[in-house]
Amino acid sequence: MHIETIAIHAGNHIDESSKAVIQPIVMSTTFERGPDGEYPSGFIYGRAGNPNRALLENVLAKLELGEEAAAFSSGNAAGMAVFQSLKPGTHIIAPDDMYHGLRNQLKTLFAGILWFDFVDQSNPEMVQQAIKPHTGLLWIETPSNPLLKLSNITGLVKIAHENNIKVVVDNTFATPICQLPLTLGADLVMHSTTKYFGGHSDITGGVLITPVKDDWWARIRQVQEMGGAIPAPIDCYMLTRSIKTLPYRMRGHVNNAQLFAEFLENHAKVGQVMYPGLPSHPQHQLAKLQMLAFGGMLSFTVKGGADEARKVVNTVKIFTQATSLGGVESLIEHRASVEGPDTKTPKNLLRVSVGLEHIDDLIEDMSAALAAI
Ligand SMILES: *Cc1c(COP(=O)(O)O)cnc(C)c1O
């Protein structure tokens, strides 16, 4: 089946008792046992499992061409489940521009429990050099945030597997519409479903997807069930609903982002534009090999400094100045001020989550803001 069909059907089934075409929301936290004490529906208790979560996990697994998915209450909870599944003392190699929330989680909550190095993974040599005898996990995020750097998933998987290291890919920026890491050899895919899967900036969630139900996956399921960082039934329902339009939404994001990147690249007040779909992107060839489409995220530098960049975000009218990404509405953000004083992000860099408004309106709005600086 094609991805559009999976997105619509794999998260839904007709309810047997009511014949409702759309899955009902099951709020019950407990499920009746049979005369023999068994669980005829397969559900026992809300933390362990719920019909809406089961449907959500089914569609998420199928979209990433995986075997099974585990849904969490946030992207950070999904990432944390991976870290909690590792033996204490494990060494992790993570990207130097890892999503700052997970980087902070490692540095704050796992200090003294796990070991980690943050390296530039666009250079496989750096990854090779960072490997230690107790390295157990390579965490990849591509395209990266906010510089849209790419890491060669196939190449890095080869290095990792030669050294018995598991590979997790945070596929939040790309989504399965633009990149399928499991087909490139990754051992696990992670998403913040808060972003494109939710798509309307009104659900917080996360997911892990595995290609095999091995011992590691059983451990992750234990973290999900015993840790309890599970999404509520209503959130599972809403996500499943949003996912039905994901392939079409992504197509719109990708088309708008490409046109917006080309507009910016030709603008006199813009310095560099970072978008994997531009031939000027230093890894455009890799993007064409590894990605199915180039995504909806881009960054650019405004000529001048932080003041000029701030002026742009304060002048635009259609773009909202806010963090996060993946919603139907376009967002713009001055990253350096979000990331704090130790950030290496250029002070004149703006990150854009290109939304689904008409591209002409977005370009007109940005033209006016750039003209004002
Ligand atoms: C947002 C995000 C996360 C964290 O997800 P939450 O849902 O906010 O917990 C992780 N990785 C990436 C790339 C993200 O954009």
Tab-separated table of C-alpha atoms and ligand atoms in Angstrom:
chain	number	residue	atom	x	y	z
A	1	MET	CA	0.000	0.000	0.000
A	2	HIS	CA	1.038	3.600	-0.577
A	3	ILE	CA	1.732	6.011	2.236
A	4	GLU	CA	-1.453	8.067	1.693
A	5	THR	CA	-3.574	4.926	2.093
A	6	ILE	CA	-1.650	3.708	5.146
A	7	ALA	CA	-2.007	7.134	6.792
A	8	ILE	CA	-5.795	7.008	6.444
A	9	HIS	CA	-6.502	3.355	7.215
A	10	ALA	CA	-3.810	1.920	9.508
A	11	GLY	CA	-4.893	4.053	12.484
A	12	ASN	CA	-8.595	3.360	12.263
A	13	HIS	CA	-11.008	0.470	12.320
A	14	ILE	CA	-14.765	0.264	12.392
A	15	ASP	CA	-15.980	-0.208	15.958
A	16	GLU	CA	-17.679	-3.582	16.253
A	17	SER	CA	-20.322	-2.679	18.814
A	18	SER	CA	-21.494	0.684	17.423
A	19	LYS	CA	-20.395	0.349	13.778
A	20	ALA	CA	-18.931	3.845	14.141
A	21	VAL	CA	-16.759	4.507	11.081
A	22	ILE	CA	-14.314	6.567	13.095
A	23	GLN	CA	-12.740	5.008	16.195
A	24	PRO	CA	-14.420	6.043	19.445
A	25	ILE	CA	-12.256	7.583	22.175
A	26	VAL	CA	-11.890	5.019	24.974
A	27	MET	CA	-11.330	6.849	28.237
A	28	SER	CA	-11.721	3.787	30.468
A	29	THR	CA	-8.597	3.055	32.509
A	30	THR	CA	-9.601	-0.539	33.176
A	31	PHE	CA	-10.977	-3.421	31.104
A	32	GLU	CA	-13.289	-6.280	32.144
A	33	ARG	CA	-11.775	-9.712	32.590
A	34	GLY	CA	-13.317	-12.909	31.276
A	35	PRO	CA	-14.768	-15.741	33.445
A	36	ASP	CA	-11.399	-17.492	33.318
A	37	GLY	CA	-9.654	-14.334	34.565
A	38	GLU	CA	-8.191	-13.672	31.138
A	39	TYR	CA	-8.338	-10.391	29.224
A	40	PRO	CA	-10.549	-11.062	26.185
A	41	SER	CA	-9.924	-7.634	24.565
A	42	GLY	CA	-6.177	-7.780	25.130
A	43	PHE	CA	-6.397	-4.649	27.278
A	44	ILE	CA	-5.849	-4.728	31.031
A	45	TYR	CA	-5.166	-1.268	32.415
A	46	GLY	CA	-4.731	2.173	30.845
A	47	ARG	CA	-1.023	2.586	31.511
A	48	ALA	CA	-0.247	-0.766	29.914
A	49	GLY	CA	-2.438	-0.290	26.865
A	50	ASN	CA	-5.437	1.487	25.365
A	51	PRO	CA	-7.346	0.971	22.081
A	52	ASN	CA	-6.618	4.494	20.814
A	53	ARG	CA	-2.926	4.103	21.596
A	54	ALA	CA	-2.851	0.698	19.899
A	55	LEU	CA	-4.282	2.213	16.703
A	56	LEU	CA	-1.874	5.145	16.857
A	57	GLU	CA	1.093	2.809	17.341
A	58	ASN	CA	-0.087	0.703	14.422
A	59	VAL	CA	-0.229	3.586	11.954
A	60	LEU	CA	3.089	5.038	13.178
A	61	ALA	CA	4.868	1.690	12.780
A	62	LYS	CA	3.481	1.194	9.279
A	63	LEU	CA	4.381	4.730	8.130
A	64	GLU	CA	8.044	4.205	9.072
A	65	LEU	CA	8.004	0.674	7.575
A	66	GLY	CA	8.699	-0.711	11.054
A	67	GLU	CA	7.436	-3.695	13.013
A	68	GLU	CA	6.099	-1.986	16.110
A	69	ALA	CA	5.821	1.486	17.644
A	70	ALA	CA	5.658	2.711	21.245
A	71	ALA	CA	3.888	6.031	21.814
A	72	PHE	CA	4.943	8.426	24.583
A	73	SER	CA	3.605	11.597	26.171
A	74	SER	CA	6.289	13.745	24.462
A	75	GLY	CA	9.275	13.501	22.165
A	76	ASN	CA	11.543	13.977	25.164
A	77	ALA	CA	9.823	11.074	26.960
A	78	ALA	CA	10.457	8.891	23.889
A	79	GLY	CA	14.123	9.899	23.875
A	80	MET	CA	14.354	9.319	27.613
A	81	ALA	CA	12.953	5.794	27.196
A	82	VAL	CA	15.886	5.030	24.888
A	83	PHE	CA	18.418	6.363	27.392
A	84	GLN	CA	16.715	4.532	30.266
A	85	SER	CA	16.860	1.273	28.316
A	86	LEU	CA	20.678	1.390	28.242
A	87	LYS	CA	22.963	-0.188	30.817
A	88	PRO	CA	24.441	2.403	33.206
A	89	GLY	CA	27.908	3.362	32.011
A	90	THR	CA	26.998	3.113	28.319
A	91	HIS	CA	28.680	5.722	26.133
A	92	ILE	CA	26.504	7.599	23.594
A	93	ILE	CA	27.709	9.509	20.544
A	94	ALA	CA	25.233	12.316	19.826
A	95	PRO	CA	25.274	15.215	17.341
A	96	ASP	CA	26.965	18.472	18.361
A	97	ASP	CA	23.759	20.272	17.381
A	98	MET	CA	21.403	17.703	18.943
A	99	TYR	CA	17.884	18.972	19.741
A	100	HIS	CA	18.705	21.091	22.794
A	101	GLY	CA	15.938	19.589	24.965
A	102	LEU	CA	17.402	16.102	24.650
A	103	ARG	CA	20.953	17.369	24.945
A	104	ASN	CA	19.997	19.089	28.213
A	105	GLN	CA	18.236	15.913	29.352
A	106	LEU	CA	21.411	13.880	28.857
A	107	LYS	CA	23.614	16.471	30.534
A	108	THR	CA	21.259	17.104	33.465
A	109	LEU	CA	19.402	13.860	34.193
A	110	PHE	CA	21.911	11.273	32.964
A	111	ALA	CA	25.136	12.858	34.205
A	112	GLY	CA	27.085	10.139	36.040
A	113	ILE	CA	24.766	7.409	34.697
A	114	LEU	CA	25.540	7.481	30.981
A	115	TRP	CA	28.543	8.910	29.160
A	116	PHE	CA	28.235	11.006	26.031
A	117	ASP	CA	30.166	12.953	23.435
A	118	PHE	CA	28.593	15.502	21.115
A	119	VAL	CA	30.320	15.408	17.747
A	120	ASP	CA	29.875	16.850	14.245
A	121	GLN	CA	28.226	13.891	12.529
A	122	SER	CA	28.261	15.488	9.087
A	123	ASN	CA	31.876	14.275	9.228
A	124	PRO	CA	31.934	10.442	9.675
A	125	GLU	CA	35.621	10.634	10.723
A	126	MET	CA	34.564	12.472	13.887
A	127	VAL	CA	32.112	9.697	14.736
A	128	GLN	CA	34.739	6.995	14.117
A	129	GLN	CA	37.183	8.821	16.396
A	130	ALA	CA	34.624	9.208	19.179
A	131	ILE	CA	34.015	5.454	19.533
A	132	LYS	CA	35.054	4.028	22.907
A	133	PRO	CA	35.048	0.400	24.118
A	134	HIS	CA	31.770	0.994	26.004
A	135	THR	CA	30.020	2.967	23.235
A	136	GLY	CA	26.563	1.433	22.857
A	137	LEU	CA	24.506	4.025	21.024
A	138	LEU	CA	24.844	6.420	18.111
A	139	TRP	CA	22.121	9.073	18.114
A	140	ILE	CA	21.594	10.705	14.711
A	141	GLU	CA	19.482	13.757	13.926
A	142	THR	CA	19.275	14.685	10.256
A	143	PRO	CA	18.552	17.272	8.958
A	144	SER	CA	19.868	18.929	12.087
A	145	ASN	CA	18.519	21.873	13.997
A	146	PRO	CA	18.886	24.763	13.268
A	147	LEU	CA	21.686	24.516	10.685
A	148	LEU	CA	20.016	21.837	8.529
A	149	LYS	CA	23.255	19.864	8.374
A	150	LEU	CA	22.885	16.317	7.084
A	151	SER	CA	24.438	13.131	8.409
A	152	ASN	CA	24.931	10.192	6.084
A	153	ILE	CA	22.687	7.593	7.729
A	154	THR	CA	23.914	4.626	5.660
A	155	GLY	CA	27.569	5.520	6.220
A	156	LEU	CA	27.149	6.093	9.948
A	157	VAL	CA	25.123	2.884	10.398
A	158	LYS	CA	27.986	0.952	8.773
A	159	ILE	CA	30.552	2.433	11.174
A	160	ALA	CA	28.255	1.826	14.155
A	161	HIS	CA	27.347	-1.756	13.300
A	162	GLU	CA	30.994	-2.675	12.696
A	163	ASN	CA	31.485	-1.686	16.334
A	164	ASN	CA	28.332	-3.297	17.779
A	165	ILE	CA	26.730	0.087	18.326
A	166	LYS	CA	22.967	0.607	17.987
A	167	VAL	CA	21.695	3.515	15.885
A	168	VAL	CA	18.707	5.711	16.684
A	169	VAL	CA	17.558	8.368	14.197
A	170	ASP	CA	15.508	11.330	15.388
A	171	ASN	CA	13.380	11.712	12.246
A	172	THR	CA	11.254	14.619	13.520
A	173	PHE	CA	12.398	17.191	10.935
A	174	ALA	CA	12.022	14.842	7.965
A	175	THR	CA	8.982	12.665	8.787
A	176	PRO	CA	8.570	9.325	6.967
A	177	ILE	CA	7.305	11.254	3.943
A	178	CYS	CA	10.789	12.712	3.432
A	179	GLN	CA	13.109	10.071	4.915
A	180	LEU	CA	12.841	6.418	5.991
A	181	PRO	CA	15.800	5.670	8.324
A	182	LEU	CA	14.839	2.019	8.921
A	183	THR	CA	15.350	1.339	5.203
A	184	LEU	CA	18.848	2.847	5.603
A	185	GLY	CA	19.769	0.440	8.420
A	186	ALA	CA	18.806	2.359	11.574
A	187	ASP	CA	17.874	0.231	14.608
A	188	LEU	CA	15.235	2.615	15.934
A	189	VAL	CA	13.418	5.743	14.770
A	190	MET	CA	12.330	8.451	17.197
A	191	HIS	CA	9.881	11.327	16.614
A	192	SER	CA	8.459	14.228	18.441
A	193	THR	CA	4.894	13.754	17.176
A	194	THR	CA	4.258	17.246	18.563
A	195	LYS	CA	5.564	18.533	15.237
A	196	TYR	CA	4.479	17.341	11.745
A	197	PHE	CA	2.476	14.296	12.855
A	198	GLY	CA	0.287	16.480	15.071
A	199	GLY	CA	0.562	19.203	12.456
A	200	HIS	CA	-1.686	21.753	14.135
A	201	SER	CA	0.413	22.787	17.142
A	202	ASP	CA	-2.079	21.348	19.625
A	203	ILE	CA	-0.789	17.903	20.682
A	204	THR	CA	2.368	16.959	22.609
A	205	GLY	CA	3.661	13.457	21.920
A	206	GLY	CA	6.528	11.214	20.933
A	207	VAL	CA	7.162	7.789	19.469
A	208	LEU	CA	9.801	5.105	18.995
A	209	ILE	CA	9.584	2.671	16.072
A	210	THR	CA	11.483	-0.605	15.766
A	211	PRO	CA	12.124	-2.871	12.767
A	212	VAL	CA	12.344	-5.972	15.048
A	213	LYS	CA	10.841	-7.081	18.336
A	214	ASP	CA	14.133	-7.964	20.008
A	215	ASP	CA	15.282	-7.848	23.652
A	216	TRP	CA	16.097	-4.150	23.387
A	217	TRP	CA	12.553	-3.428	22.210
A	218	ALA	CA	11.130	-5.487	25.099
A	219	ARG	CA	13.174	-3.308	27.461
A	220	ILE	CA	11.811	-0.137	25.835
A	221	ARG	CA	8.270	-1.474	26.199
A	222	GLN	CA	9.028	-2.017	29.908
A	223	VAL	CA	10.183	1.590	30.236
A	224	GLN	CA	6.977	2.733	28.515
A	225	GLU	CA	4.691	0.625	30.700
A	226	MET	CA	6.526	0.820	34.033
A	227	GLY	CA	7.691	4.404	33.590
A	228	GLY	CA	4.208	5.404	32.496
A	229	ALA	CA	5.047	8.387	30.243
A	230	ILE	CA	2.145	7.428	27.976
A	231	PRO	CA	-0.114	9.686	25.884
A	232	ALA	CA	-3.759	10.160	26.935
A	233	PRO	CA	-6.482	8.489	24.803
A	234	ILE	CA	-7.664	11.869	23.482
A	235	ASP	CA	-4.130	12.755	22.352
A	236	CYS	CA	-3.819	9.379	20.617
A	237	TYR	CA	-7.145	9.984	18.906
A	238	MET	CA	-6.192	13.482	17.770
A	239	LEU	CA	-2.815	12.336	16.473
A	240	THR	CA	-4.380	9.486	14.525
A	241	ARG	CA	-6.797	12.003	13.026
A	242	SER	CA	-3.975	14.409	12.070
A	243	ILE	CA	-1.881	11.642	10.542
A	244	LYS	CA	-4.572	10.980	7.928
A	245	THR	CA	-3.519	14.191	6.153
A	246	LEU	CA	0.237	13.968	6.887
A	247	PRO	CA	1.342	12.942	3.365
A	248	TYR	CA	-0.638	15.812	1.781
A	249	ARG	CA	0.435	18.331	4.388
A	250	MET	CA	4.082	17.360	3.955
A	251	ARG	CA	3.834	17.826	0.212
A	252	GLY	CA	2.581	21.360	0.818
A	253	HIS	CA	5.311	22.093	3.384
A	254	VAL	CA	8.003	20.791	1.022
A	255	ASN	CA	6.740	22.767	-1.998
A	256	ASN	CA	6.409	25.989	0.001
A	257	ALA	CA	9.816	25.542	1.676
A	258	GLN	CA	11.574	25.027	-1.675
A	259	LEU	CA	10.006	28.168	-3.180
A	260	PHE	CA	10.627	30.178	-0.019
A	261	ALA	CA	14.279	29.060	0.110
A	262	GLU	CA	14.762	30.090	-3.532
A	263	PHE	CA	13.194	33.480	-2.827
A	264	LEU	CA	15.482	34.055	0.173
A	265	GLU	CA	18.578	32.951	-1.699
A	266	ASN	CA	18.023	35.670	-4.300
A	267	HIS	CA	17.368	38.424	-1.755
A	268	ALA	CA	20.010	41.124	-1.298
A	269	LYS	CA	19.500	41.347	2.500
A	270	VAL	CA	19.896	37.613	3.077
A	271	GLY	CA	23.270	35.988	3.712
A	272	GLN	CA	23.188	32.216	3.727
A	273	VAL	CA	20.125	30.022	3.225
A	274	MET	CA	20.227	26.528	4.704
A	275	TYR	CA	17.784	24.158	2.992
A	276	PRO	CA	18.709	20.652	1.751
A	277	GLY	CA	16.653	21.198	-1.417
A	278	LEU	CA	18.894	24.038	-2.637
A	279	PRO	CA	21.770	23.070	-4.968
A	280	SER	CA	23.886	25.489	-2.870
A	281	HIS	CA	23.426	23.311	0.238
A	282	PRO	CA	26.853	21.717	0.834
A	283	GLN	CA	25.228	18.282	1.141
A	284	HIS	CA	22.612	18.602	-1.585
A	285	GLN	CA	23.893	15.439	-3.304
A	286	LEU	CA	23.566	13.444	-0.072
A	287	ALA	CA	20.098	14.931	0.439
A	288	LYS	CA	19.054	13.678	-2.995
A	289	LEU	CA	20.335	10.185	-2.179
A	290	GLN	CA	19.039	9.855	1.354
A	291	MET	CA	15.848	11.912	1.400
A	292	LEU	CA	12.624	11.367	-0.516
A	293	ALA	CA	11.800	15.082	-0.216
A	294	PHE	CA	13.622	17.939	1.494
A	295	GLY	CA	11.249	18.856	4.318
A	296	GLY	CA	9.591	22.036	5.483
A	297	MET	CA	12.301	23.520	7.706
A	298	LEU	CA	14.921	26.077	6.716
A	299	SER	CA	17.225	28.611	8.315
A	300	PHE	CA	18.776	31.765	6.942
A	301	THR	CA	21.053	34.545	8.064
A	302	VAL	CA	20.044	38.165	7.745
A	303	LYS	CA	22.810	40.523	6.641
A	304	GLY	CA	23.823	42.409	9.792
A	305	GLY	CA	23.571	41.109	13.331
A	306	ALA	CA	21.097	40.126	16.021
A	307	ASP	CA	19.310	43.512	15.796
A	308	GLU	CA	18.521	43.134	12.094
A	309	ALA	CA	17.390	39.528	12.623
A	310	ARG	CA	15.124	40.561	15.515
A	311	LYS	CA	13.688	43.382	13.435
A	312	VAL	CA	12.624	40.882	10.777
A	313	VAL	CA	10.777	38.634	13.255
A	314	ASN	CA	9.113	41.682	14.777
A	315	THR	CA	7.955	43.040	11.408
A	316	VAL	CA	6.502	39.973	9.703
A	317	LYS	CA	2.722	39.663	10.057
A	318	ILE	CA	1.806	36.203	8.769
A	319	PHE	CA	4.731	34.383	10.388
A	320	THR	CA	4.354	34.012	14.138
A	321	GLN	CA	7.418	34.469	16.313
A	322	ALA	CA	7.394	31.239	18.286
A	323	THR	CA	9.394	28.098	18.860
A	324	SER	CA	8.414	24.625	17.588
A	325	LEU	CA	7.622	23.515	14.050
A	326	GLY	CA	5.502	21.340	11.837
A	327	GLY	CA	2.142	23.127	12.200
A	328	VAL	CA	0.031	24.399	9.322
A	329	GLU	CA	0.944	27.971	10.329
A	330	SER	CA	4.388	29.398	9.539
A	331	LEU	CA	6.633	30.078	12.518
A	332	ILE	CA	9.827	32.100	12.679
A	333	GLU	CA	12.369	32.108	15.447
A	334	HIS	CA	15.598	33.775	16.483
A	335	ARG	CA	17.356	30.586	17.594
A	336	ALA	CA	20.393	31.983	19.422
A	337	SER	CA	18.208	33.668	22.063
A	338	VAL	CA	16.251	30.426	22.651
A	339	GLU	CA	19.314	28.253	22.985
A	340	GLY	CA	20.964	30.345	25.698
A	341	PRO	CA	24.364	31.915	26.227
A	342	ASP	CA	26.518	28.868	25.320
A	343	THR	CA	24.950	28.490	21.849
A	344	LYS	CA	27.103	28.343	18.724
A	345	THR	CA	24.174	29.374	16.507
A	346	PRO	CA	24.915	32.613	14.590
A	347	LYS	CA	23.226	35.649	16.188
A	348	ASN	CA	21.737	36.714	12.834
A	349	LEU	CA	20.160	33.317	12.117
A	350	LEU	CA	16.420	32.846	11.793
A	351	ARG	CA	14.752	29.454	11.633
A	352	VAL	CA	11.518	29.071	9.722
A	353	SER	CA	8.921	26.338	9.884
A	354	VAL	CA	7.297	26.946	6.512
A	355	GLY	CA	3.554	26.465	6.850
A	356	LEU	CA	0.725	25.807	4.443
A	357	GLU	CA	-0.356	29.406	3.763
A	358	HIS	CA	-0.169	30.468	0.107
A	359	ILE	CA	3.461	30.865	-0.852
A	360	ASP	CA	2.855	34.273	-2.488
A	361	ASP	CA	1.530	35.639	0.809
A	362	LEU	CA	4.557	34.297	2.708
A	363	ILE	CA	6.983	35.814	0.208
A	364	GLU	CA	5.180	39.157	0.193
A	365	ASP	CA	5.218	39.272	4.001
A	366	MET	CA	8.920	38.440	4.210
A	367	SER	CA	9.789	40.887	1.387
A	368	ALA	CA	8.192	43.699	3.335
A	369	ALA	CA	10.028	42.765	6.549
A	370	LEU	CA	13.403	42.504	4.824
A	371	ALA	CA	12.804	45.847	3.059
A	372	ALA	CA	12.289	47.454	6.490
A	373	ILE	CA	15.794	46.657	7.838
B	1	LIG	C1	10.623	18.986	19.507
B	1	LIG	C2	11.712	18.025	19.256
B	1	LIG	C3	12.032	17.024	20.201
B	1	LIG	C4	11.348	16.930	21.552
B	1	LIG	O1	9.985	16.679	21.452
B	1	LIG	P1	8.895	17.188	22.538
B	1	LIG	O2	7.623	16.668	21.963
B	1	LIG	O3	8.983	18.674	22.593
B	1	LIG	O4	9.234	16.581	23.839
B	1	LIG	C5	13.042	16.138	19.876
B	1	LIG	N1	13.711	16.219	18.721
B	1	LIG	C6	13.439	17.160	17.794
B	1	LIG	C7	14.218	17.210	16.535
B	1	LIG	C8	12.438	18.104	18.034
B	1	LIG	O5	12.179	19.055	17.129
